[in-house]
Tab-separated table of C-alpha atoms in Angstrom:
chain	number	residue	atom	x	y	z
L	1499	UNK	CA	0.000	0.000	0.000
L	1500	UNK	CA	2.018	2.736	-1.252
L	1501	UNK	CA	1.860	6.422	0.633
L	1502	UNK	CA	0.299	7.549	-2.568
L	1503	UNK	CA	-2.856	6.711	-1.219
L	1504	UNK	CA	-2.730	9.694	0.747
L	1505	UNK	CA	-4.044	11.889	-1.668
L	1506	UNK	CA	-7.427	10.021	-1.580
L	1507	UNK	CA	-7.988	11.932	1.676
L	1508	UNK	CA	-9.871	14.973	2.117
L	1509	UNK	CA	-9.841	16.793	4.941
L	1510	UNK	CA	-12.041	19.967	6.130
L	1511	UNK	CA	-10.653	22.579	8.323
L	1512	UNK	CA	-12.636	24.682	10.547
L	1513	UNK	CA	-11.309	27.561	12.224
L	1514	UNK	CA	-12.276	31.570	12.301
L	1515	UNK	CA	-9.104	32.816	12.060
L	1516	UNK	CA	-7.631	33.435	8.951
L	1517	UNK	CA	-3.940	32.865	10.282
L	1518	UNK	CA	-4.380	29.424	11.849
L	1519	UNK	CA	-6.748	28.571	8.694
L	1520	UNK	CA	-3.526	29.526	6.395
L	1521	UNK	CA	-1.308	27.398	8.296
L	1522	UNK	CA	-3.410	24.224	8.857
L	1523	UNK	CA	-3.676	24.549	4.867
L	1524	UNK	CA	-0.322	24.189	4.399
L	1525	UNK	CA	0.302	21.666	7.218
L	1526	UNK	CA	-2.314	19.173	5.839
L	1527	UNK	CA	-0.866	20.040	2.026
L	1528	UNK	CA	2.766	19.262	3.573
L	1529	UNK	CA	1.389	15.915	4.517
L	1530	UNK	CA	-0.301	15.254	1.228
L	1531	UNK	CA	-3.873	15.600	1.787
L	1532	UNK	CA	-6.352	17.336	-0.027
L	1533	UNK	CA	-7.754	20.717	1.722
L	1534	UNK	CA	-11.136	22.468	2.407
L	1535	UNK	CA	-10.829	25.468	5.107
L	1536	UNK	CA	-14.280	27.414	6.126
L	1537	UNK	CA	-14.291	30.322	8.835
L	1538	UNK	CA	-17.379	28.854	10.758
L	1539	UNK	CA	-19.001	25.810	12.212
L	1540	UNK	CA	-22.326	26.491	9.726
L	1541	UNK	CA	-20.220	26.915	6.559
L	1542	UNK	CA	-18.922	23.642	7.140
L	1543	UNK	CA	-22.098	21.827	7.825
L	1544	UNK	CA	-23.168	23.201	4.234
L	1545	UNK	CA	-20.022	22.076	3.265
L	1546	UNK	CA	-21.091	18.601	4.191
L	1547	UNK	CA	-24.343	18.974	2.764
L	1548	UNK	CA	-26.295	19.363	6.298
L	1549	UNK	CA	-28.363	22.234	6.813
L	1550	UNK	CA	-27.717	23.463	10.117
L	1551	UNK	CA	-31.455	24.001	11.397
L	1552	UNK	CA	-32.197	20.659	10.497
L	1553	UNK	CA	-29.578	19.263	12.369
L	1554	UNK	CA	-31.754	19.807	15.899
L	1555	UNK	CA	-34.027	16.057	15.034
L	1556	UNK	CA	-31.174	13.649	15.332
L	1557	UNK	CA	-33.287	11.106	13.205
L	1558	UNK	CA	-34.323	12.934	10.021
L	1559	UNK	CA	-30.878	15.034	9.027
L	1560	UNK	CA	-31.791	16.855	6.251
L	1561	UNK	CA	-29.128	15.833	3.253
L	1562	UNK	CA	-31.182	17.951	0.137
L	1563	UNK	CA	-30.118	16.382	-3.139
L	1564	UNK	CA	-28.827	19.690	-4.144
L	1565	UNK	CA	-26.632	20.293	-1.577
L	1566	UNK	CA	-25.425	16.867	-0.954
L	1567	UNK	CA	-21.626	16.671	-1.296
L	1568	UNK	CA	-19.459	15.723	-3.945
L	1569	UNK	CA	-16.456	15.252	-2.617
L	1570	UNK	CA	-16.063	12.723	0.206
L	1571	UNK	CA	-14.682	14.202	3.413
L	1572	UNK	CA	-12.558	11.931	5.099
L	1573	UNK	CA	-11.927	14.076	8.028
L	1574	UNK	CA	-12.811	17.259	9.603
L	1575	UNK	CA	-10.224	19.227	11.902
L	1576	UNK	CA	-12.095	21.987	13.561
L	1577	UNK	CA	-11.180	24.917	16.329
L	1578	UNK	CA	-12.645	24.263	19.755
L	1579	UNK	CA	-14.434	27.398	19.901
L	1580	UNK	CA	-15.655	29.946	17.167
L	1581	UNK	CA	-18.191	32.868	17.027
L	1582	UNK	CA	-21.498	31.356	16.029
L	1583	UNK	CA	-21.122	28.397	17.416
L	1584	UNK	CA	-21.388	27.138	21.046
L	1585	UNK	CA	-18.208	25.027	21.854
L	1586	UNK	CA	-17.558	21.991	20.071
L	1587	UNK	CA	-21.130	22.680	18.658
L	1588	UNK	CA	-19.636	21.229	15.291
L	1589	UNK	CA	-18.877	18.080	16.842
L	1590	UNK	CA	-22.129	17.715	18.221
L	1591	UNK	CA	-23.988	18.358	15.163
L	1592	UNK	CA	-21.877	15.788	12.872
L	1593	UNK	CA	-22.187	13.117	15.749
L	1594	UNK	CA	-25.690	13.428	15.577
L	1595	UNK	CA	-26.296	13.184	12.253
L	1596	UNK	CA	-26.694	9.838	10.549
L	1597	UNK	CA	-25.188	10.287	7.595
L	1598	UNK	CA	-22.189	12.195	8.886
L	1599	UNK	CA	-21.267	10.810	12.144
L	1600	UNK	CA	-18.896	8.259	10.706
L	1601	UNK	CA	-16.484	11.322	9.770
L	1602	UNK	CA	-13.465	11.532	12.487
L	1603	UNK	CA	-13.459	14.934	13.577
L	1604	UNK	CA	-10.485	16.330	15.333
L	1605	UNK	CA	-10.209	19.545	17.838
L	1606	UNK	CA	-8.227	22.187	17.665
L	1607	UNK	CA	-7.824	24.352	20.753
L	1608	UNK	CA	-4.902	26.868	22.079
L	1609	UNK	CA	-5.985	25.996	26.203
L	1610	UNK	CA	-4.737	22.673	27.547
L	1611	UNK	CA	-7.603	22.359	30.009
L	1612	UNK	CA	-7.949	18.253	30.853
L	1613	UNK	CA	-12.110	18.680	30.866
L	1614	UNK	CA	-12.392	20.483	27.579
L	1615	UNK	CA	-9.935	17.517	26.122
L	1616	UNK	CA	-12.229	14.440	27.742
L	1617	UNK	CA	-15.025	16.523	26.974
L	1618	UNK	CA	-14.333	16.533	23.606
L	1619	UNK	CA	-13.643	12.618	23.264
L	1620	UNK	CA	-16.652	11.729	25.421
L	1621	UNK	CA	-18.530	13.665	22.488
L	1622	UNK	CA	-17.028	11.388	19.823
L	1623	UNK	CA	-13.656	13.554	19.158
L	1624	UNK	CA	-10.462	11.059	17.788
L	1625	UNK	CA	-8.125	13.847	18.580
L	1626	UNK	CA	-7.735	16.750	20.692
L	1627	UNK	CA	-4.478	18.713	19.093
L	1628	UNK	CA	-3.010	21.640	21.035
L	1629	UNK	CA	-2.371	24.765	19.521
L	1630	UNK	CA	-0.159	25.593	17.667
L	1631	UNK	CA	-0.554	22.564	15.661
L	1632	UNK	CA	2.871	20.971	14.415
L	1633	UNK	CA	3.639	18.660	11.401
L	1634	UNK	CA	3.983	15.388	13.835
L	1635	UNK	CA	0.841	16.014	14.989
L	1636	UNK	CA	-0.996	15.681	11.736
L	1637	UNK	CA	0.727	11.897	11.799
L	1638	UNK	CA	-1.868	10.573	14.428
L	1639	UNK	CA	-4.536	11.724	11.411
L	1640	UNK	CA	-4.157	8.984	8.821
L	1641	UNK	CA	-4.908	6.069	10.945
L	1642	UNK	CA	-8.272	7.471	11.730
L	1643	UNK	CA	-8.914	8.133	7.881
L	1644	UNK	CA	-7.576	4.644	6.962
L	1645	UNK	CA	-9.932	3.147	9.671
L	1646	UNK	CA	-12.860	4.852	8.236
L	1647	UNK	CA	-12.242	4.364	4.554
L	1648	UNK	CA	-11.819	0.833	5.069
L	1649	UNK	CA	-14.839	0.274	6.653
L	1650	UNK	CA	-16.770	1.906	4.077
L	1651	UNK	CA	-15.288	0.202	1.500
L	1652	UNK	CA	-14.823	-3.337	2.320
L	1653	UNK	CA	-17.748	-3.553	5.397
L	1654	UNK	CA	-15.590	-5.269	8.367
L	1655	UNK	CA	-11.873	-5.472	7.624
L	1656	UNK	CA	-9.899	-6.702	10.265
L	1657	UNK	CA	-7.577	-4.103	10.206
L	1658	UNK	CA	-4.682	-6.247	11.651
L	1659	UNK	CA	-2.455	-4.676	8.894
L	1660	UNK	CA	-2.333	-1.530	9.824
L	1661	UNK	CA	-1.251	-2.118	12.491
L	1662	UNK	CA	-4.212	-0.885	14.891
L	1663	UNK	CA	-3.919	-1.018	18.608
L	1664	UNK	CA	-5.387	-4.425	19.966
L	1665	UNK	CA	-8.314	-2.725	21.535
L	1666	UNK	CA	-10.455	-3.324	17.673
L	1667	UNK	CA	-9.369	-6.967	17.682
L	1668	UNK	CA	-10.048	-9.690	19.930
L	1669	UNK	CA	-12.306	-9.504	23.212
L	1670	UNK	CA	-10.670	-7.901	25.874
L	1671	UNK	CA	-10.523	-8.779	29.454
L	1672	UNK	CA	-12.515	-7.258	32.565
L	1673	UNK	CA	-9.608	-4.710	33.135
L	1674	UNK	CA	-9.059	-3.755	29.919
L	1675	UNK	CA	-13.052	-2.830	29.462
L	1676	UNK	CA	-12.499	-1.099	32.619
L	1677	UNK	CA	-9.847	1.499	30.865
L	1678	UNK	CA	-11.939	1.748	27.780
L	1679	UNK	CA	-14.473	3.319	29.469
L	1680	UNK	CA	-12.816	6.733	28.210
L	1681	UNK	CA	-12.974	5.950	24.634
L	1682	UNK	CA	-16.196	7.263	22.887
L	1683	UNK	CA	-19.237	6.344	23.577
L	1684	UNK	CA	-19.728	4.555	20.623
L	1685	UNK	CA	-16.606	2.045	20.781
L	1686	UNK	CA	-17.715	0.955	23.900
L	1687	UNK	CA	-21.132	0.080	22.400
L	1688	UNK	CA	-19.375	-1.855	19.657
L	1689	UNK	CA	-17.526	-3.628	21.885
L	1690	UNK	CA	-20.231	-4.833	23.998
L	1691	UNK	CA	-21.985	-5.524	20.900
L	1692	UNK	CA	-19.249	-8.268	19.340
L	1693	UNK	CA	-18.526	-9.516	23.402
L	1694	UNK	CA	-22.217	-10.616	23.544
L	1695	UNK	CA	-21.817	-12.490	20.742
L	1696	UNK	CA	-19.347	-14.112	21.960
L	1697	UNK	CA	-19.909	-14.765	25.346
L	1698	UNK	CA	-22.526	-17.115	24.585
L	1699	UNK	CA	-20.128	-20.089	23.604
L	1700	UNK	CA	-18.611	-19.335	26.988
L	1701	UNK	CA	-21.424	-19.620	29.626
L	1702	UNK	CA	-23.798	-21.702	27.063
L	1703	UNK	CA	-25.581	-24.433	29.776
L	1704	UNK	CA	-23.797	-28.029	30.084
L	1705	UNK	CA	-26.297	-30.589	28.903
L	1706	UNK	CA	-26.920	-33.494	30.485
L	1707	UNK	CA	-22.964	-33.144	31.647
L	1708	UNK	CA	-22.064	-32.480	28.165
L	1709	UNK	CA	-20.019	-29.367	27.077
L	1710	UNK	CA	-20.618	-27.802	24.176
L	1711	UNK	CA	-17.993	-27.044	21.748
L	1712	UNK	CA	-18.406	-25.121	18.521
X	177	UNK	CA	29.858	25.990	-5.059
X	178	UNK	CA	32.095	28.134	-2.973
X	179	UNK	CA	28.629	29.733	-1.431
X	180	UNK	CA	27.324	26.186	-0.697
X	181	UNK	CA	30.485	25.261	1.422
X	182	UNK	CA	29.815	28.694	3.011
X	183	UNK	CA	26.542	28.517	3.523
X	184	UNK	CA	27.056	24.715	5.312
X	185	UNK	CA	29.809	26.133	7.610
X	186	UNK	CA	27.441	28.976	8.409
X	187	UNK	CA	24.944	26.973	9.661
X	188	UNK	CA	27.413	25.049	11.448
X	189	UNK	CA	28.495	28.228	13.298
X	190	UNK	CA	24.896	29.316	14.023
X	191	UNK	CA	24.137	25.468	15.595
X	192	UNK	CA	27.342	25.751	17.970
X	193	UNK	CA	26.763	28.817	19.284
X	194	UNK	CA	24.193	27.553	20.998
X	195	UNK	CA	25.698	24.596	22.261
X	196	UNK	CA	28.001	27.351	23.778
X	197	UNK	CA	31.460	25.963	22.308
X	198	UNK	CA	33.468	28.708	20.350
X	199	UNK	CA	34.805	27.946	16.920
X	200	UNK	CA	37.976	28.926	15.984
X	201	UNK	CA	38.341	32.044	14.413
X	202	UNK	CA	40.533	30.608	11.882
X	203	UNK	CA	38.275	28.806	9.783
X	204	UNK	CA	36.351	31.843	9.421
X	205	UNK	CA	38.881	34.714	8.328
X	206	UNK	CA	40.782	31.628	6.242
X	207	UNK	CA	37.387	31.123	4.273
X	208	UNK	CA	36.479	34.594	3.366
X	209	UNK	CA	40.028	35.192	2.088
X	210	UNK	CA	40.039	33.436	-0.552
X	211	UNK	CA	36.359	34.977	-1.823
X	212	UNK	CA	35.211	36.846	-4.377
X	213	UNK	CA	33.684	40.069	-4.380
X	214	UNK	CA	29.908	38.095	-4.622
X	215	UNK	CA	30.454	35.161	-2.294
X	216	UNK	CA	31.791	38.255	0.522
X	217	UNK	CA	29.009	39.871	0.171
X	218	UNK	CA	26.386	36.815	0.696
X	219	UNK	CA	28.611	35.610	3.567
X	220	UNK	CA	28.471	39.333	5.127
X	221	UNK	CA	24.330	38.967	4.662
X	222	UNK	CA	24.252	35.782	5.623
X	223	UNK	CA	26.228	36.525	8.940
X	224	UNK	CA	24.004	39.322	9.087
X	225	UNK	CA	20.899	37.059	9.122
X	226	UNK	CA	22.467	34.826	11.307
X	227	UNK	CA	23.178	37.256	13.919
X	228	UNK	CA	19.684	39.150	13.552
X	229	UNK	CA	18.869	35.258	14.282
X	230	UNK	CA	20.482	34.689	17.314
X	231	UNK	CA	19.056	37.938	19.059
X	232	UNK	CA	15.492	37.090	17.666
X	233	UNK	CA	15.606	33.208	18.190
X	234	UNK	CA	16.199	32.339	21.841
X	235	UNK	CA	14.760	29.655	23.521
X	236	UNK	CA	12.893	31.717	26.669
X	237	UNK	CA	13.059	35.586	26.007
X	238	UNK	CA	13.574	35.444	22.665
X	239	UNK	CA	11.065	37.386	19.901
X	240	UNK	CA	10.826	34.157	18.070
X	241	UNK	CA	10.074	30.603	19.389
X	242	UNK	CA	9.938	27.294	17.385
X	243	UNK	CA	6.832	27.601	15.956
X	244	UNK	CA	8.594	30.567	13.658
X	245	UNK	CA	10.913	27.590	12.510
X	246	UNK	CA	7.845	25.185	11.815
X	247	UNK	CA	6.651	27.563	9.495
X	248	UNK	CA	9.821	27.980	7.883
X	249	UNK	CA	9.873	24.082	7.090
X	250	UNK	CA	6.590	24.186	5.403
X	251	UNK	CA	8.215	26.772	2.842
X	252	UNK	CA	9.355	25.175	-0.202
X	253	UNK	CA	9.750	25.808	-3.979
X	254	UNK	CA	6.008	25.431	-4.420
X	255	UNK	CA	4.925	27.551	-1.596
X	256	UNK	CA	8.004	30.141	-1.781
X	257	UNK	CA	6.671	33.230	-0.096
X	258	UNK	CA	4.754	31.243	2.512
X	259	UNK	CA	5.837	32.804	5.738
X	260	UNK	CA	5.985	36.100	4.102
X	261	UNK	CA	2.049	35.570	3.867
X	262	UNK	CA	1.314	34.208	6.911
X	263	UNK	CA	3.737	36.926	9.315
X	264	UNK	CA	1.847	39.606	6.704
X	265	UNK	CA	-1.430	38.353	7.664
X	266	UNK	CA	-0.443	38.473	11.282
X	267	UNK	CA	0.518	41.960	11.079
X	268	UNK	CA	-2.982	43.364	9.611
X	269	UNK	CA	-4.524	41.120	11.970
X	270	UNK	CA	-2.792	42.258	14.907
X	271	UNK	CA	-3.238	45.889	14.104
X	272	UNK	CA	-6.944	45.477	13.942
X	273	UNK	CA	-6.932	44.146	17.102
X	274	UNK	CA	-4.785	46.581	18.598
X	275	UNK	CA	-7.048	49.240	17.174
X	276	UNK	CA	-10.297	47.582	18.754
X	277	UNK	CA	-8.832	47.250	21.850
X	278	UNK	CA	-7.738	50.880	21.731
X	279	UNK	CA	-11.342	51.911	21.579
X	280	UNK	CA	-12.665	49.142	23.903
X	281	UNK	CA	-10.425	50.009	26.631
X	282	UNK	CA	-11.211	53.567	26.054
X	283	UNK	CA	-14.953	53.400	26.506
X	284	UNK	CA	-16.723	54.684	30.197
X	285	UNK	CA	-17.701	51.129	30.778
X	286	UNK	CA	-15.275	48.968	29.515
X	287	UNK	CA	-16.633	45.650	28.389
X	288	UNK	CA	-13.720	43.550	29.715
X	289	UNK	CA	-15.655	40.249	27.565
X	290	UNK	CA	-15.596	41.728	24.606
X	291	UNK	CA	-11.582	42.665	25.624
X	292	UNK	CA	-10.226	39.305	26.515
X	293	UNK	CA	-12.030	38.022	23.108
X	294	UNK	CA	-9.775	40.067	20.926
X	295	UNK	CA	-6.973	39.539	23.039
X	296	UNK	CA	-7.603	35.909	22.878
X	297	UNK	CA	-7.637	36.027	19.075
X	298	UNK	CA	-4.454	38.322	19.371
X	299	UNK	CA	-2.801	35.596	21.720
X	300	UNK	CA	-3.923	32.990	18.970
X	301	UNK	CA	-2.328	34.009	16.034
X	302	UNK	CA	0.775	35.255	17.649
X	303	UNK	CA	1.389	32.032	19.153
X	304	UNK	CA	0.689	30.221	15.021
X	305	UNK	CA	3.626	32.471	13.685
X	306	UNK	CA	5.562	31.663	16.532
X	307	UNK	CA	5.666	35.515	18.391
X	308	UNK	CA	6.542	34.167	21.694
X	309	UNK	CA	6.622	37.703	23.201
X	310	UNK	CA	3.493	38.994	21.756
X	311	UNK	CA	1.880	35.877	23.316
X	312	UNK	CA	2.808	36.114	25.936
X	313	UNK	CA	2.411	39.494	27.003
X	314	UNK	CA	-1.539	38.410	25.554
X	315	UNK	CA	-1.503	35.746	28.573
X	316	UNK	CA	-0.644	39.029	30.880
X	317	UNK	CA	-3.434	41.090	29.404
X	318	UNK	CA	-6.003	38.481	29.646
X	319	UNK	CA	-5.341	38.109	33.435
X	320	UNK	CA	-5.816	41.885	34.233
X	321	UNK	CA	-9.374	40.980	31.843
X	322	UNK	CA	-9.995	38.146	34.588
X	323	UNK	CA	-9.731	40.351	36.997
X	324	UNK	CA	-11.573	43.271	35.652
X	325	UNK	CA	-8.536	45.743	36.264
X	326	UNK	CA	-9.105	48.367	33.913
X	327	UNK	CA	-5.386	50.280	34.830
X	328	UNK	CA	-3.530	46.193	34.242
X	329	UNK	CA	-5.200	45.812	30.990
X	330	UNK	CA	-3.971	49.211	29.600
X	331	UNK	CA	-0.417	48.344	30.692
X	332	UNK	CA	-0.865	45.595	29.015
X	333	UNK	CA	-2.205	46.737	26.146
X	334	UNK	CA	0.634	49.175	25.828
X	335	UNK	CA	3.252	46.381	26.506
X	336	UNK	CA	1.133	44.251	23.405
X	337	UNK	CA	1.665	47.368	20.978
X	338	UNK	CA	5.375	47.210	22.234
X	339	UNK	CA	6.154	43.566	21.397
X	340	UNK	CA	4.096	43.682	18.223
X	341	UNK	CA	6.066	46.795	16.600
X	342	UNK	CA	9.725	45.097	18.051
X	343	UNK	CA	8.567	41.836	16.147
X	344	UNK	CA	7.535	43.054	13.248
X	345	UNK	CA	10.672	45.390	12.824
X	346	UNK	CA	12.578	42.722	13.282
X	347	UNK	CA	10.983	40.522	10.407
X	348	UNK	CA	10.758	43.102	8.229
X	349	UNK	CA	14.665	43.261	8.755
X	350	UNK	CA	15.010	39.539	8.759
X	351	UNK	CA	12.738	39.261	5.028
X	352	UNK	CA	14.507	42.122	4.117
X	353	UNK	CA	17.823	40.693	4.037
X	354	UNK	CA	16.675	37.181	2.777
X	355	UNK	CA	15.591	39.042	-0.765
X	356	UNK	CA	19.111	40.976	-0.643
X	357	UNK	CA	20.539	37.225	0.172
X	358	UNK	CA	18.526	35.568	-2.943
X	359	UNK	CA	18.733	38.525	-5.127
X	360	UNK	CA	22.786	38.123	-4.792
X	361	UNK	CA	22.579	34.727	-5.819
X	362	UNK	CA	22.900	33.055	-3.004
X	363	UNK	CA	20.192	31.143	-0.890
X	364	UNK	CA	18.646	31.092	2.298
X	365	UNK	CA	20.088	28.513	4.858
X	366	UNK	CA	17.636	25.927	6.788
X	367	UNK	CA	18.470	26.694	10.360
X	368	UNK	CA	18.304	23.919	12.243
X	369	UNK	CA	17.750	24.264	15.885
X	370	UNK	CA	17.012	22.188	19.087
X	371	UNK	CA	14.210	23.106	21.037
């Protein structure tokens, strides 16, 4: 899999000031990706082809035909706070929607302040990047991209070549799922979700004496 | 090829002085004997620029911190004039805020909300080109906001105005002798540094 594949990957940037939006331009071109900036949280959610307003009824985002996007975003990097926007209001709003939640986003913010950061995971954040953003952070991007492209494309890819931390393969143990409880909300659901199905073959009833193997 | 030995033992000389040892003066007077009239006068701008460097790039106090050099890496042959554009965005930026803040600070009722937002945009883009002292004189300035102290916050203010005109003096200076080095012929050295 050569780095060409980089390319592929389109990435929105969100902030309001024309300075940072300049530089994380030239960052993400540095590292080969493609580039979209917008000044504000509601330019970017037309952008992605959600209307804003609509965005309040989680179940019915409005995606109009017209609007709906072209170009496949593959990851949005987006300033903590911005006029117009409540904080990490962006977040929020792609999490919610159905059609867009599968898009990493990534925070941007100049304050180190430890709630803001787990606030911003808890909400369904990959990344929380201090200000001002460097090249070598930009390198803990792709593996949330590749995740996400591969799953679109190929369903469930064990993604075992990538090299992926353990925590997506296998079923992990009662102190592992204790430390997970960090990650998003919706990992842990997944995670539940494929040790249910497994747990079965372990505590399935011995009949009549006999164990069941599968 | 003479300027590209130069140029290498330049950058040399810039890394060691701040590892504090102090190269011999020979190889320096022994080099720029044997020089044309050209290759003198790119090694006398590029001492220049290293020198302007060395006041301008220092790890604490300096006018400059790394974030100056990360921009500096993300120039290249595509994107030539790239921090050019950004400092010159900076400096209309900057002197928009410092012009709102002027007038906020100046009304009977100061609004000290509406202060610490421009000062927190101030201290944002200051800190992406790398303006250590501009920030963090902003950091300063957004304390006295904290506290509502109207007299802090127009010390500060004044200190801002300070740093911003001493930084951008100093890279007009700095850009200023990187045309003079490129329109000689010669090129700007990568300087490496260890922060």
């Amino acid at each position: 899999m050569g780095m060409a594949a980089d390319s592929e990957f389109h990435v929105l940037a969100v902030d309001d000031s024309i300075i940072d939006r300049k530089v994380i331009e030239r960052l993400l071109k540095t590292s080969s990706y493609q580039v979209t900036t917008v000044d504000s949280g509601s330019k970017a959610l037309e952008f992605l082809g959600l209307r804003e307003d609509d965005g309040i009824n989680p179940n019915t985002p409005s995606v109009s035909p017209n609007n709906h996007r072209e170009v496949e975003v593959n990851l949005v990097i987006t300033d903590y706070c911005m006029p117009g926007m409540t904080d990490y209001g962006l977040l929020k709003k792609i999490k919610e929607s159905s059609s867009l939640k599968n898009i990493p986003v990534v925070i941007m913010s100049s304050e180190n302040v430890p709630s803001r950061i787990s606030r911003c995971l808890e909400e369904g954040a990959e990344e929380f990047l201090l200000k001002p953003v460097k090249l070598s952070d930009l390198k803990k991007l792709r593996p949330h991209m590749l995740r996400t492209k591969i799953k679109s494309h190929n369903g469930k890819q064990e993604p075992e070549e990538l090299g992926m931390p353990d925590e997506k393969i296998g079923f992990p143990s009662p102190k592992q799922e204790e430390q997970q409880q960090q990650q998003p909300q919706s990992k842990n659901n997944k995670r539940k979700a494929m040790e249910e199905d497994v747990s079965p073959e372990r505590t399935r009833p011995r009949l009549n004496g006999i164990t069941t193997m599968v | 090829m003479e300027v590209v030995q130069i140029q290498r033992r330049l950058v040399d000389f810039t890394k060691s002085l701040f590892m504090e040892v102090i190269p011999s003066k020979k190889n320096k007077t022994g080099t720029l004997r044997h020089t044309n009239l050209l290759t003198k006068i790119s090694v006398l701008c590029l001492i220049c620029l290293v020198l302007l460097l060395l006041v301008v790039v220092d790890r604490e106090k300096g006018l400059l911190d790394s974030q100056f050099l990360q921009l500096q890496q993300l120039q290249d042959e595509s994107n030539p004039d790239f921090v050019v554009e950004v400092v010159s965005l900076f400096f209309d930026d900057s002197e928009k805020l410092l012009n709102e803040l002027t007038i906020a600070l100046d009304q009977p009722n100061v609004d000290f909300k509406k202060v610490d937002g421009y000062v927190h945009q101030l201290k944002g883009s200051s800190s992406s080109i790398g303006a250590q002292r501009v920030k963090n004189a902003c950091v300063d300035f957004r304390n006295f906001c904290e506290v509502q102290n109207i007299e802090g916050c127009r010390t500060c203010l004044q200190q801002v105005k300070q740093e911003c005109y001493l930084v951008k003096n100093k890279l007009e200076t700095l850009f200023r002798l990187e045309q003079q080095i490129v329109a000689s012929g010669g090129s700007i050295p990568m300087i490496e540094m260890d922060f």
